[in-house]
Tab-separated table of C-alpha atoms in Angstrom:
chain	number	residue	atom	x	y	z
E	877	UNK	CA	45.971	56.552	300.676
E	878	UNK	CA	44.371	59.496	302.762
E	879	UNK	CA	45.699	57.685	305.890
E	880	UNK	CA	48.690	56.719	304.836
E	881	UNK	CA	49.237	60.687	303.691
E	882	UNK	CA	47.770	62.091	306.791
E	883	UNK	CA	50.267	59.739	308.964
E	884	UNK	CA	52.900	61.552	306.731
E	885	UNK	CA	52.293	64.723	307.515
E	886	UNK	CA	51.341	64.279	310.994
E	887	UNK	CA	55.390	62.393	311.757
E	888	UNK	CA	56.710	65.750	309.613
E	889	UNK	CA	54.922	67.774	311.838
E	890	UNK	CA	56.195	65.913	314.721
E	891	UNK	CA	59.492	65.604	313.742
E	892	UNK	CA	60.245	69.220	312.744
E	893	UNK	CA	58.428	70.864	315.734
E	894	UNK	CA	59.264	68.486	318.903
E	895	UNK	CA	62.381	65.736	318.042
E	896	UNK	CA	62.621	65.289	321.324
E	897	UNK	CA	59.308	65.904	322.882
E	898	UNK	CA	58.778	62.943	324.661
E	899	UNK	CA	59.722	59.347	324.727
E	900	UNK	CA	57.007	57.411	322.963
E	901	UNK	CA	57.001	60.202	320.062
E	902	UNK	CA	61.093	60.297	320.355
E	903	UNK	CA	60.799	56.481	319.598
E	904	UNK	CA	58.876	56.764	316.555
E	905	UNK	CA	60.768	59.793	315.343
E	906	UNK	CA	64.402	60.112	316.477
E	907	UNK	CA	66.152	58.008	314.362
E	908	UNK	CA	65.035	59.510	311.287
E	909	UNK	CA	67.526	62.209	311.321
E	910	UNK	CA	69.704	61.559	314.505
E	911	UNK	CA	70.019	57.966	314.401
E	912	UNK	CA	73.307	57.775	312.347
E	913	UNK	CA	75.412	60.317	314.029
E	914	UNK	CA	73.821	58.755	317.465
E	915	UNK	CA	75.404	55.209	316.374
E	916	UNK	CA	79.083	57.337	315.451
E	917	UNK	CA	78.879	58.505	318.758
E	918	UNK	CA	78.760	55.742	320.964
E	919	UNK	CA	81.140	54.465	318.798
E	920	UNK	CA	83.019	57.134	320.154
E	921	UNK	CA	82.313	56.516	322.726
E	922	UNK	CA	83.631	52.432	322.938
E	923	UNK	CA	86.816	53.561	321.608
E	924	UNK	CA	88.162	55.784	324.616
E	925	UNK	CA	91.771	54.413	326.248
E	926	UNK	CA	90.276	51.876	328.899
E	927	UNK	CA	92.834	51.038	332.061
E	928	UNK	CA	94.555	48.156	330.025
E	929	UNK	CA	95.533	50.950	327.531
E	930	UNK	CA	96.919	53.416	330.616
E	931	UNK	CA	98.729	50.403	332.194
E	932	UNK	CA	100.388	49.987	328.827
E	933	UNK	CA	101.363	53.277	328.414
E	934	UNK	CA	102.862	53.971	331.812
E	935	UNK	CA	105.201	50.692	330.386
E	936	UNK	CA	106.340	53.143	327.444
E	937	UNK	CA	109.966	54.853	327.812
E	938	UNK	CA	109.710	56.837	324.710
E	939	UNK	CA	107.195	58.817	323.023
E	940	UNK	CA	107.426	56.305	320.444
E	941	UNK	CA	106.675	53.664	322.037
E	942	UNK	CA	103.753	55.324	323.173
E	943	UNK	CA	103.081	56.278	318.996
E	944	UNK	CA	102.959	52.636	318.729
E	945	UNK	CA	100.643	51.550	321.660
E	946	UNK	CA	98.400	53.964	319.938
E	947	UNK	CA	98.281	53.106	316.655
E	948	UNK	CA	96.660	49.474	318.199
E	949	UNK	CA	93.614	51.855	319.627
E	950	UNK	CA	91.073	53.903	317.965
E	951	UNK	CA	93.754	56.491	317.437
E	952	UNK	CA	95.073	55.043	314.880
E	953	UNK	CA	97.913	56.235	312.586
E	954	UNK	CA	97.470	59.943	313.694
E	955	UNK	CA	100.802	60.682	314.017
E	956	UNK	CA	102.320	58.313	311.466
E	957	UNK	CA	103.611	61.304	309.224
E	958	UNK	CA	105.460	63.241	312.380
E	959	UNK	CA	109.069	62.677	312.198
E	960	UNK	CA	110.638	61.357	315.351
E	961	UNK	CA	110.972	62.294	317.985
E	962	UNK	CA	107.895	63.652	318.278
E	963	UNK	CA	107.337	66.519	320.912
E	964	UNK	CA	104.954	65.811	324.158
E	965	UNK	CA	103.438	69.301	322.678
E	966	UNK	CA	102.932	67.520	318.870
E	967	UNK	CA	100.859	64.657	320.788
E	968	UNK	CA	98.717	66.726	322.703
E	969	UNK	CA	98.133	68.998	319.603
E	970	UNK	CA	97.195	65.773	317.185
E	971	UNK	CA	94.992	64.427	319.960
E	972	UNK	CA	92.877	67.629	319.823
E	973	UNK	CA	93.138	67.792	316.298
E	974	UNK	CA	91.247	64.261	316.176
E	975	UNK	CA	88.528	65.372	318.508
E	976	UNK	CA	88.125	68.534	316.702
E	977	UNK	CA	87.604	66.341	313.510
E	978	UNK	CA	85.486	63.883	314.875
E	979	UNK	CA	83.120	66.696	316.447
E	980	UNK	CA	83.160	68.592	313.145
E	981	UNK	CA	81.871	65.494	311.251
E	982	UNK	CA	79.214	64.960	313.435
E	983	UNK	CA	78.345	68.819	312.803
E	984	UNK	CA	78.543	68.586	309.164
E	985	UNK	CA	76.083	65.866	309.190
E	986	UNK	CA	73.188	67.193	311.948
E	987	UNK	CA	70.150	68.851	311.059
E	988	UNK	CA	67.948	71.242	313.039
E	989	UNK	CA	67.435	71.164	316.115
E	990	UNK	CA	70.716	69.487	316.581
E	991	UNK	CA	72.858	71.488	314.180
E	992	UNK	CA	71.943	74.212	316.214
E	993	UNK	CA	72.849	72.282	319.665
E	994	UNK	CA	76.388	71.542	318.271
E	995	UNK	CA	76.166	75.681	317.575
E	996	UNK	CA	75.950	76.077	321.483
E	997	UNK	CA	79.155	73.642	322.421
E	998	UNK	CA	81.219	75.626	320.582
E	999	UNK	CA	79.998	78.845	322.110
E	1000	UNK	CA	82.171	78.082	325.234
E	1001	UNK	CA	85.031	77.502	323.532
E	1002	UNK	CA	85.198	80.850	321.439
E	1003	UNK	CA	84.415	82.883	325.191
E	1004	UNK	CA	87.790	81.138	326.053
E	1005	UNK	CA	89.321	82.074	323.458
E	1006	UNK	CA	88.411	85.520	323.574
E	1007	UNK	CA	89.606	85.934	326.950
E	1008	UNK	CA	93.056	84.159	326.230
E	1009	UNK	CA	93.382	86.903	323.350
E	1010	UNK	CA	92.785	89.686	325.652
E	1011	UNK	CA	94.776	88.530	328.450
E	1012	UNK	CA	97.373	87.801	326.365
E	1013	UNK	CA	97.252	90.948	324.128
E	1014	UNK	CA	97.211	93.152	327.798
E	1015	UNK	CA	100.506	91.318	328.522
E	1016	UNK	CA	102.132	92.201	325.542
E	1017	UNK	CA	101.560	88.696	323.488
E	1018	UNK	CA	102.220	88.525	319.514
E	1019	UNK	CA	98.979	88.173	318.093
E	1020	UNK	CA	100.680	84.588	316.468
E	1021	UNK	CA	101.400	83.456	319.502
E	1022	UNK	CA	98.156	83.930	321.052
E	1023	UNK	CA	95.892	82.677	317.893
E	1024	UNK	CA	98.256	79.562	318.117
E	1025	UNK	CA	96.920	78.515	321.412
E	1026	UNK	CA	93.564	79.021	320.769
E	1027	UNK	CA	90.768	75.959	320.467
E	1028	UNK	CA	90.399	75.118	316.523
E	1029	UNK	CA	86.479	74.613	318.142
E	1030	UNK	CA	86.172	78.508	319.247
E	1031	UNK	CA	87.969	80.049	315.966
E	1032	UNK	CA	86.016	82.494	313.826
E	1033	UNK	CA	86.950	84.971	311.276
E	1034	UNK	CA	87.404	87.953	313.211
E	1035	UNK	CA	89.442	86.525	315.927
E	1036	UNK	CA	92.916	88.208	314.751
E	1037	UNK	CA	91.292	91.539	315.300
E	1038	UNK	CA	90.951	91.105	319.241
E	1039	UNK	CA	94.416	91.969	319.149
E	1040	UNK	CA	94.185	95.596	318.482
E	1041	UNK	CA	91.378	96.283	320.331
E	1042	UNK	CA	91.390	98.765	323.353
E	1043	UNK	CA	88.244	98.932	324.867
E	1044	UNK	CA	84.522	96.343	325.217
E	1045	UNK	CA	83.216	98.995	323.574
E	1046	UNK	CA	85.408	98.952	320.835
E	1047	UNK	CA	85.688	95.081	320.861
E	1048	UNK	CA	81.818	94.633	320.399
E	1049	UNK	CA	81.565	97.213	317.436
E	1050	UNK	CA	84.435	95.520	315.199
E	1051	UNK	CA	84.648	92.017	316.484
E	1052	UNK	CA	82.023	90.087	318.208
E	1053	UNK	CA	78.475	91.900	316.832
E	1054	UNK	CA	78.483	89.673	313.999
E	1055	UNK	CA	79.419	86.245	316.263
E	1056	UNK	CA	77.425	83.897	318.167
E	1057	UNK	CA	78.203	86.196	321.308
E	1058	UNK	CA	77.007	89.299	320.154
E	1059	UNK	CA	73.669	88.840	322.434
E	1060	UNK	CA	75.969	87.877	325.232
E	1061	UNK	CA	77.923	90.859	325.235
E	1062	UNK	CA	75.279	93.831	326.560
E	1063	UNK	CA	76.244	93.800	329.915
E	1064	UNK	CA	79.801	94.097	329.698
E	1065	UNK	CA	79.665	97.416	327.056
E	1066	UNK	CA	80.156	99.639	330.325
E	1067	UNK	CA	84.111	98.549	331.180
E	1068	UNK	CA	85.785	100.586	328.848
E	1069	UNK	CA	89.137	98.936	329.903
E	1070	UNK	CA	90.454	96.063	329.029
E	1071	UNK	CA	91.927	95.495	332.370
E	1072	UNK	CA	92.639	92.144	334.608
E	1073	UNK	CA	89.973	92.508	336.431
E	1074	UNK	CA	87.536	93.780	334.312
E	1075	UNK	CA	88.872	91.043	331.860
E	1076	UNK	CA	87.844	88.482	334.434
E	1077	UNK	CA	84.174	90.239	335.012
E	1078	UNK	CA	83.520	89.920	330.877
E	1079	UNK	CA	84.448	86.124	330.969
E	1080	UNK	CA	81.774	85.452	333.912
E	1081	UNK	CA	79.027	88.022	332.243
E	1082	UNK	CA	79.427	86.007	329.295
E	1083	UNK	CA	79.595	82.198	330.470
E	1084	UNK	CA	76.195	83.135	332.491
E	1085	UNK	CA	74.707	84.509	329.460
E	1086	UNK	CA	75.719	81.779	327.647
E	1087	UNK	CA	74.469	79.410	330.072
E	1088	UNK	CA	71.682	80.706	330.777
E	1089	UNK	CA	70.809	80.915	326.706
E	1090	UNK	CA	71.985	77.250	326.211
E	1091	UNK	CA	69.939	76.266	328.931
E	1092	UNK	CA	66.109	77.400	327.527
E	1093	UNK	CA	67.454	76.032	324.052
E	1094	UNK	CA	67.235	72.667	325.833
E	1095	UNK	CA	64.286	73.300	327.330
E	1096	UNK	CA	62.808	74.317	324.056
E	1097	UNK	CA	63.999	71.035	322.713
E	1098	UNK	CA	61.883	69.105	325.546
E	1099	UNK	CA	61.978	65.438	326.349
E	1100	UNK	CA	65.165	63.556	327.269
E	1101	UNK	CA	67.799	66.369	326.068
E	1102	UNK	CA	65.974	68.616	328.706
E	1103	UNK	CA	66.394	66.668	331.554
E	1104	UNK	CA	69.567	65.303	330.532
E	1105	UNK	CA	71.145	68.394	329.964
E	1106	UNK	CA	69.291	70.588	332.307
E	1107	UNK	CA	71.275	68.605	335.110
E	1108	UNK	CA	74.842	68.951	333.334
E	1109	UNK	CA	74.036	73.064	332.795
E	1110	UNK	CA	72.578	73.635	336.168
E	1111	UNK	CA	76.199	71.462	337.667
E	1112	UNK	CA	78.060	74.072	335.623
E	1113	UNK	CA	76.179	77.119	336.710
E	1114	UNK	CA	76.590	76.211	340.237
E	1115	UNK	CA	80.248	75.341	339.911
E	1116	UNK	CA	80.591	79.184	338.316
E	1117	UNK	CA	78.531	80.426	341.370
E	1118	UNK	CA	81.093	79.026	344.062
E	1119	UNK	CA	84.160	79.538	342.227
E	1120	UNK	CA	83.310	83.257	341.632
E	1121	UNK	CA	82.435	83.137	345.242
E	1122	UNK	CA	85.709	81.646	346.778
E	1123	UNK	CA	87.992	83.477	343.727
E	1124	UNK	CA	86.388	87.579	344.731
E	1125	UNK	CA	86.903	86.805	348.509
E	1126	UNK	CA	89.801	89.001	349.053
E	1127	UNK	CA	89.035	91.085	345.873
E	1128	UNK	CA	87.523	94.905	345.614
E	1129	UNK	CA	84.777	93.327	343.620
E	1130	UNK	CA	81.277	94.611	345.823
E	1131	UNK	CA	78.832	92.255	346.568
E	1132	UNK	CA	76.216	93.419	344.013
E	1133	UNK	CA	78.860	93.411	341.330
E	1134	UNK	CA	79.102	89.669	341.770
E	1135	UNK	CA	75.522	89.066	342.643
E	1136	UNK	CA	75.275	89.801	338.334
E	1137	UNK	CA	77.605	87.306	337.652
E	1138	UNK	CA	75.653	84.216	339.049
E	1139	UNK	CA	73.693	82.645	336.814
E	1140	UNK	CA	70.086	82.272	337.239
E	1141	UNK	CA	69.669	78.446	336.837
E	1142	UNK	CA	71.474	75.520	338.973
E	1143	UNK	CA	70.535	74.025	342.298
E	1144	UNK	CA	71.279	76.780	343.999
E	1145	UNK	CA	69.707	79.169	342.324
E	1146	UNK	CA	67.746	81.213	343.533
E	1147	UNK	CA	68.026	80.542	347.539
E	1148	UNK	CA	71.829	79.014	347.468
E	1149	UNK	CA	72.985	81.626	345.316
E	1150	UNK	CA	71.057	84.517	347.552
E	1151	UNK	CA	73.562	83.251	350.460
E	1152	UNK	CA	76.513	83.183	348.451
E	1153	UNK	CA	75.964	86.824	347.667
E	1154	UNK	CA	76.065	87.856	351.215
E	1155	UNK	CA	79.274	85.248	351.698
E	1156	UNK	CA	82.181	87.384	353.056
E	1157	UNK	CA	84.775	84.659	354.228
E	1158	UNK	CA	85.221	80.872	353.610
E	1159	UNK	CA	83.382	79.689	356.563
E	1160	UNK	CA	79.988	81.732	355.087
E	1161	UNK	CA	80.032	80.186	352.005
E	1162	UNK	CA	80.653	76.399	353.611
E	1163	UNK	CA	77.346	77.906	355.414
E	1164	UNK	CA	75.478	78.417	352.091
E	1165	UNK	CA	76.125	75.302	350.312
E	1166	UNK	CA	75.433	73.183	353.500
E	1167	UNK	CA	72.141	72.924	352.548
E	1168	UNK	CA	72.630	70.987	349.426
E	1169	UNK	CA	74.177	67.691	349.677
E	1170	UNK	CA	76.101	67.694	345.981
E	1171	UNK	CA	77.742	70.174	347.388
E	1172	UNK	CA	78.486	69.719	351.462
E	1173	UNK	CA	81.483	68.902	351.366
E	1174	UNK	CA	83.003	71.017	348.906
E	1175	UNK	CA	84.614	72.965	351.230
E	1176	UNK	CA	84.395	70.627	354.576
E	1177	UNK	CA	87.539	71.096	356.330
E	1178	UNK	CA	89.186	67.378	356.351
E	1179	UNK	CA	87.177	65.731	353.932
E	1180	UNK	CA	89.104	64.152	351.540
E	1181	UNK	CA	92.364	66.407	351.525
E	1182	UNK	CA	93.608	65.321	348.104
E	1183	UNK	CA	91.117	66.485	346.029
E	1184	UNK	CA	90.552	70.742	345.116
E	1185	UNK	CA	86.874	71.363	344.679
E	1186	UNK	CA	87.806	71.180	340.933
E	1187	UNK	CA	88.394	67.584	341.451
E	1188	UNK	CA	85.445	66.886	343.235
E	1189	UNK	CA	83.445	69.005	340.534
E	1190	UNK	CA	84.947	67.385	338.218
E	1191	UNK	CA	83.802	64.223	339.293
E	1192	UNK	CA	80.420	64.492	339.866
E	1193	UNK	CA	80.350	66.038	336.134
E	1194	UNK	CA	81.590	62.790	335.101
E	1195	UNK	CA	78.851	60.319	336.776
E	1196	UNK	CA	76.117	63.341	334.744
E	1197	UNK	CA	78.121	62.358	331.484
E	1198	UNK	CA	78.072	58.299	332.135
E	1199	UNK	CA	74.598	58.568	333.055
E	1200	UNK	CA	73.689	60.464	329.715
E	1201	UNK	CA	74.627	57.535	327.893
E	1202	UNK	CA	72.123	55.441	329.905
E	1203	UNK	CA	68.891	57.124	328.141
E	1204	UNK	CA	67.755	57.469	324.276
E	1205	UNK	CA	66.751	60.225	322.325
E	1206	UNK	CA	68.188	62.801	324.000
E	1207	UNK	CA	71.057	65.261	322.656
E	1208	UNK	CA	72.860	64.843	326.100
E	1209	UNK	CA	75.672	62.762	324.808
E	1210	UNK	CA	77.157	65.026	322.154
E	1211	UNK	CA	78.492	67.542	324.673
E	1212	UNK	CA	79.600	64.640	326.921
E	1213	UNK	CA	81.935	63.371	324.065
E	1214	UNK	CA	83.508	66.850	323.849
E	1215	UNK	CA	84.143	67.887	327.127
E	1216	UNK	CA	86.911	67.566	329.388
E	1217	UNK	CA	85.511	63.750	331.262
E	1218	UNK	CA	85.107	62.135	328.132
E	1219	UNK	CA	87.131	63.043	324.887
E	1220	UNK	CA	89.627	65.062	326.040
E	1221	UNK	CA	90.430	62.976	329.363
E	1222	UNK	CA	92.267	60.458	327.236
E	1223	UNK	CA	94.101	63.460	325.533
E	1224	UNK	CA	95.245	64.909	328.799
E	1225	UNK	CA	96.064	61.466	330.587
E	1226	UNK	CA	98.195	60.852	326.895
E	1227	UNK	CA	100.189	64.227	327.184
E	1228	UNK	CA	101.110	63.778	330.807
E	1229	UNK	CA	102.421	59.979	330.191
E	1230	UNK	CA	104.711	61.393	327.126
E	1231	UNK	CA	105.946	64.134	329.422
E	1232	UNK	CA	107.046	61.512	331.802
E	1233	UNK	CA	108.336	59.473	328.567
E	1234	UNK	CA	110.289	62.558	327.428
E	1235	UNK	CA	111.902	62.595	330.802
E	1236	UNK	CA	110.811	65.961	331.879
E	1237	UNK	CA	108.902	64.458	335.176
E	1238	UNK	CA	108.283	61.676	337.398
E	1239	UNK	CA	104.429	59.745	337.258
E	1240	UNK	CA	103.474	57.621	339.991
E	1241	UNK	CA	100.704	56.044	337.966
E	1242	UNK	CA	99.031	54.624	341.049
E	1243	UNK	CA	98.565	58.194	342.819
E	1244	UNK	CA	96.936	59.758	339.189
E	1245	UNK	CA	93.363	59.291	337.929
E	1246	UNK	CA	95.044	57.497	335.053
E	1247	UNK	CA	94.573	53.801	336.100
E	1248	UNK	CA	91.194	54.224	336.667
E	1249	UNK	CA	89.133	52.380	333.853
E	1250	UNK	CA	87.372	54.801	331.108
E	1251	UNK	CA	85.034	52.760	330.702
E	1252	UNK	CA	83.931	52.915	335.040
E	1253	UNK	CA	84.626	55.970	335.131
E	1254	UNK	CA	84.034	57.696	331.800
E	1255	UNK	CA	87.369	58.978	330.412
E	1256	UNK	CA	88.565	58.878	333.818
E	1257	UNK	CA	88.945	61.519	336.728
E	1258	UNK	CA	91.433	64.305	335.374
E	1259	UNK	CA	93.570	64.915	338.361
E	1260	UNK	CA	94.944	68.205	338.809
E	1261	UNK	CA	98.332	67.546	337.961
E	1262	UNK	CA	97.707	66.616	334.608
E	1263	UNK	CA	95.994	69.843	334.365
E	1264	UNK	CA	98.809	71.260	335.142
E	1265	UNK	CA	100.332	69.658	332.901
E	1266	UNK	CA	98.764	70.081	329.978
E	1267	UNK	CA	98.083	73.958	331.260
E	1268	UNK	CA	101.999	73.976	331.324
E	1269	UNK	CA	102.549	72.517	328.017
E	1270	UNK	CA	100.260	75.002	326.541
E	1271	UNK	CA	102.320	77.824	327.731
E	1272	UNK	CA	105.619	76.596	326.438
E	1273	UNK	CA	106.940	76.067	330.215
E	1274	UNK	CA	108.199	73.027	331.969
E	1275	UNK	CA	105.549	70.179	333.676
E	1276	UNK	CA	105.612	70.393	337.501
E	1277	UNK	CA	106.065	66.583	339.018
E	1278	UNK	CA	103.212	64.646	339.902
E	1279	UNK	CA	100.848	64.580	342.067
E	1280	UNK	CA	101.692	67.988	342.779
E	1281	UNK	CA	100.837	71.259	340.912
E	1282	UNK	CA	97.356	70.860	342.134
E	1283	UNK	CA	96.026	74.913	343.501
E	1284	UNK	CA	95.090	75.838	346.455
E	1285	UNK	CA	91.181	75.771	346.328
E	1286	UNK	CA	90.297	75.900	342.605
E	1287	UNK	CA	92.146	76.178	339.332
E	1288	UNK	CA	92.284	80.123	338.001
E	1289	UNK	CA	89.516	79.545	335.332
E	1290	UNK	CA	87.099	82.023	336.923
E	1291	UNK	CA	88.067	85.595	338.914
């Protein structure tokens, strides 16, 4: 009895103070609380639109016919109560609305530490949808409009009050001291106006705060979900770096103004990072990243032409997120199921195929990301032009035709 009692309390202990603190405890432990929700999410995972599913859909000439491919696939009868014909803008809305859902059921049911974890994912959404307030409230938006476009995952009470706001100052006091970002917001208190530039600075001081804070939770956490994860943050952090790097080239933004918005983790921190500081034209920052071979050729003049740097980010983002699924008791995979290689790949490749269906642009199927399997690949490589796509949809304007729409050197996420 004394044993059995003492085992007891030792596995509580265990369980409550390390989940994930190693694999021969995670295997005793894990599935106690996480093992459910881990077997919904591969699920998840097995039902994202393979290559047979893309080759049907590129067969579709309506949208449909593409309703009824669907309704064959994990998808279901989503959109079995919108009247025809259904809107390329109605799909892409219900496929979010389904990931939301999914993600907010696995939420519902997690416990601490991963109830908090989920916390974090949605973190990054709300910081975009701060920003898309703000921008859009400088140009003049309705305050409808803008809270229309906005993530259901970064929503919080408040949100209709960016609107009115005129200053950071003003926006932390009435708005974001009682969210999630409240921490994040410190440095940014000093730009009074709500400017584009200065609008662009607060999005960068708060992604590398947020990183940054999401990035000791894992480590906190220990075990599998800090290595896992460490590797997907750290990618992230030095995607941020170089795009902040390349973006405030030809900007008045002074080198120690951008020097605060690197974050302090990733592969290049601290010496890569150091160099990209002093980087003052294209050819210096080829110079910094040189030395790490993720990253040579980024920037390599000739090397692979097709693809932006967002691509190629993009795509070594998406061998991190198939190898997560590789390991055990780890929380790598929940993030990986909401981000843009996994969940919302299949969402993206769907919206551009019912633009073409709708007649609003050509798709050569064979130049896209789209054939590729989901299940090699992971939801597939997103190319740019169904970014675009989806970016254009978004706004209310009109898809450009594939492949192009694809920017210059990066998309205009970051400065």
């Amino acid at each position: 009895f004394f044993a059995h009692r003492d085992f007891a309390n030792e596995r509580s202990e265990a369980t409550q103070a390390a989940p994930c603190c190693g694999f021969p405890a995670a295997m005793m432990t894990y599935n106690i609380d996480v093992g459910y929700l881990e077997g919904l999410l591969r699920g998840y995972r097995a039902g994202i639109l393979n290559s047979t599913d893309y080759a049907n859909l590129t067969q579709c000439e309506t949208i449909d016919d593409m309703k009824m491919h669907l309704s064959s696939t994990d998808y279901g009868n989503f959109l079995q109560n919108e009247p025809s014909p259904i809107s390329t803008t109605t799909l892409a809305q219900k496929t979010t609305e389904k990931l939301v859902e999914e993600f907010n059921f696995l939420r519902m049911q997690a416990v601490e530490p991963l109830a908090t974890f989920l916390d974090y994912i949605t973190y990054g959404y709300m910081i975009d949808n701060i920003i898309l307030v703000l921008t859009g409230t400088s140009h003049n938006r309705s305050s409808e409009e803008l809270l229309e476009k906005c993530h259901p995952l970064g929503l919080f009470d408040s949100m209709a009050t960016l609107c009115v706001t005129q200053s950071t100052s003003e926006l932390y006091r009435t708005v974001l001291v009682d969210t999630p970002l409240g921490p994040y917001f410190g440095d940014c208190i000093s730009l009074e106006d709500l400017d584009e530039v200065n609008i662009e600075i607060i999005r960068n001081t708060l992604y590398k705060a947020y990183l940054e804070d999401f990035h000791a939770f894992c480590m906190k956490v220990g075990g599998e979900t800090a290595e896992v994860m460490g590797d997907i943050l750290k990618l992230e952090a030095d995607r941020r770096a170089i795009n902040i790097t390349v973006n405030s080239l030809d900007t008045d933004l002074d080198l120690k103004s951008r020097e605060k918005l690197y974050p302090t983790i990733g592969l290049l921190y601290p010496e890569g990072t150091s160099r990209l500081i002093k980087a003052t034209d294209l050819d210096a920052v080829r110079s910094a990243i040189d030395a790490f071979p993720d990253y040579r050729g980024l920037l390599s003049e000739g090397y692979d032409d097709d693809k932006t740097i967002e691509d190629q980010f993009f795509e070594l983002e998406v061998n991190l997120n198939r190898l997560a699924f590789e390991q055990q008791f780890h929380y790598g995979a929940r993030p990986d199921m909401q981000r843009a290689p996994t969940r919302t790949c299949p969402r993206r490749h769907a919206s551009a195929l019912a633009h073409r269906a709708a007649g609003h642009s050509p798709l050569d199927i064979h130049s896209t990301a789209t054939a590729r399997s989901a299940e090699e690949k992971f939801g597939c490589r997103a190319a740019a032009g169904v970014d675009a796509v989806v970016s254009q949809l978004g706004r209310g304007g009109a898809a450009p035709a594939f492949p192009c729409g694809r920017s210059k050197i990066i998309k205009s996420a970051d400065l």
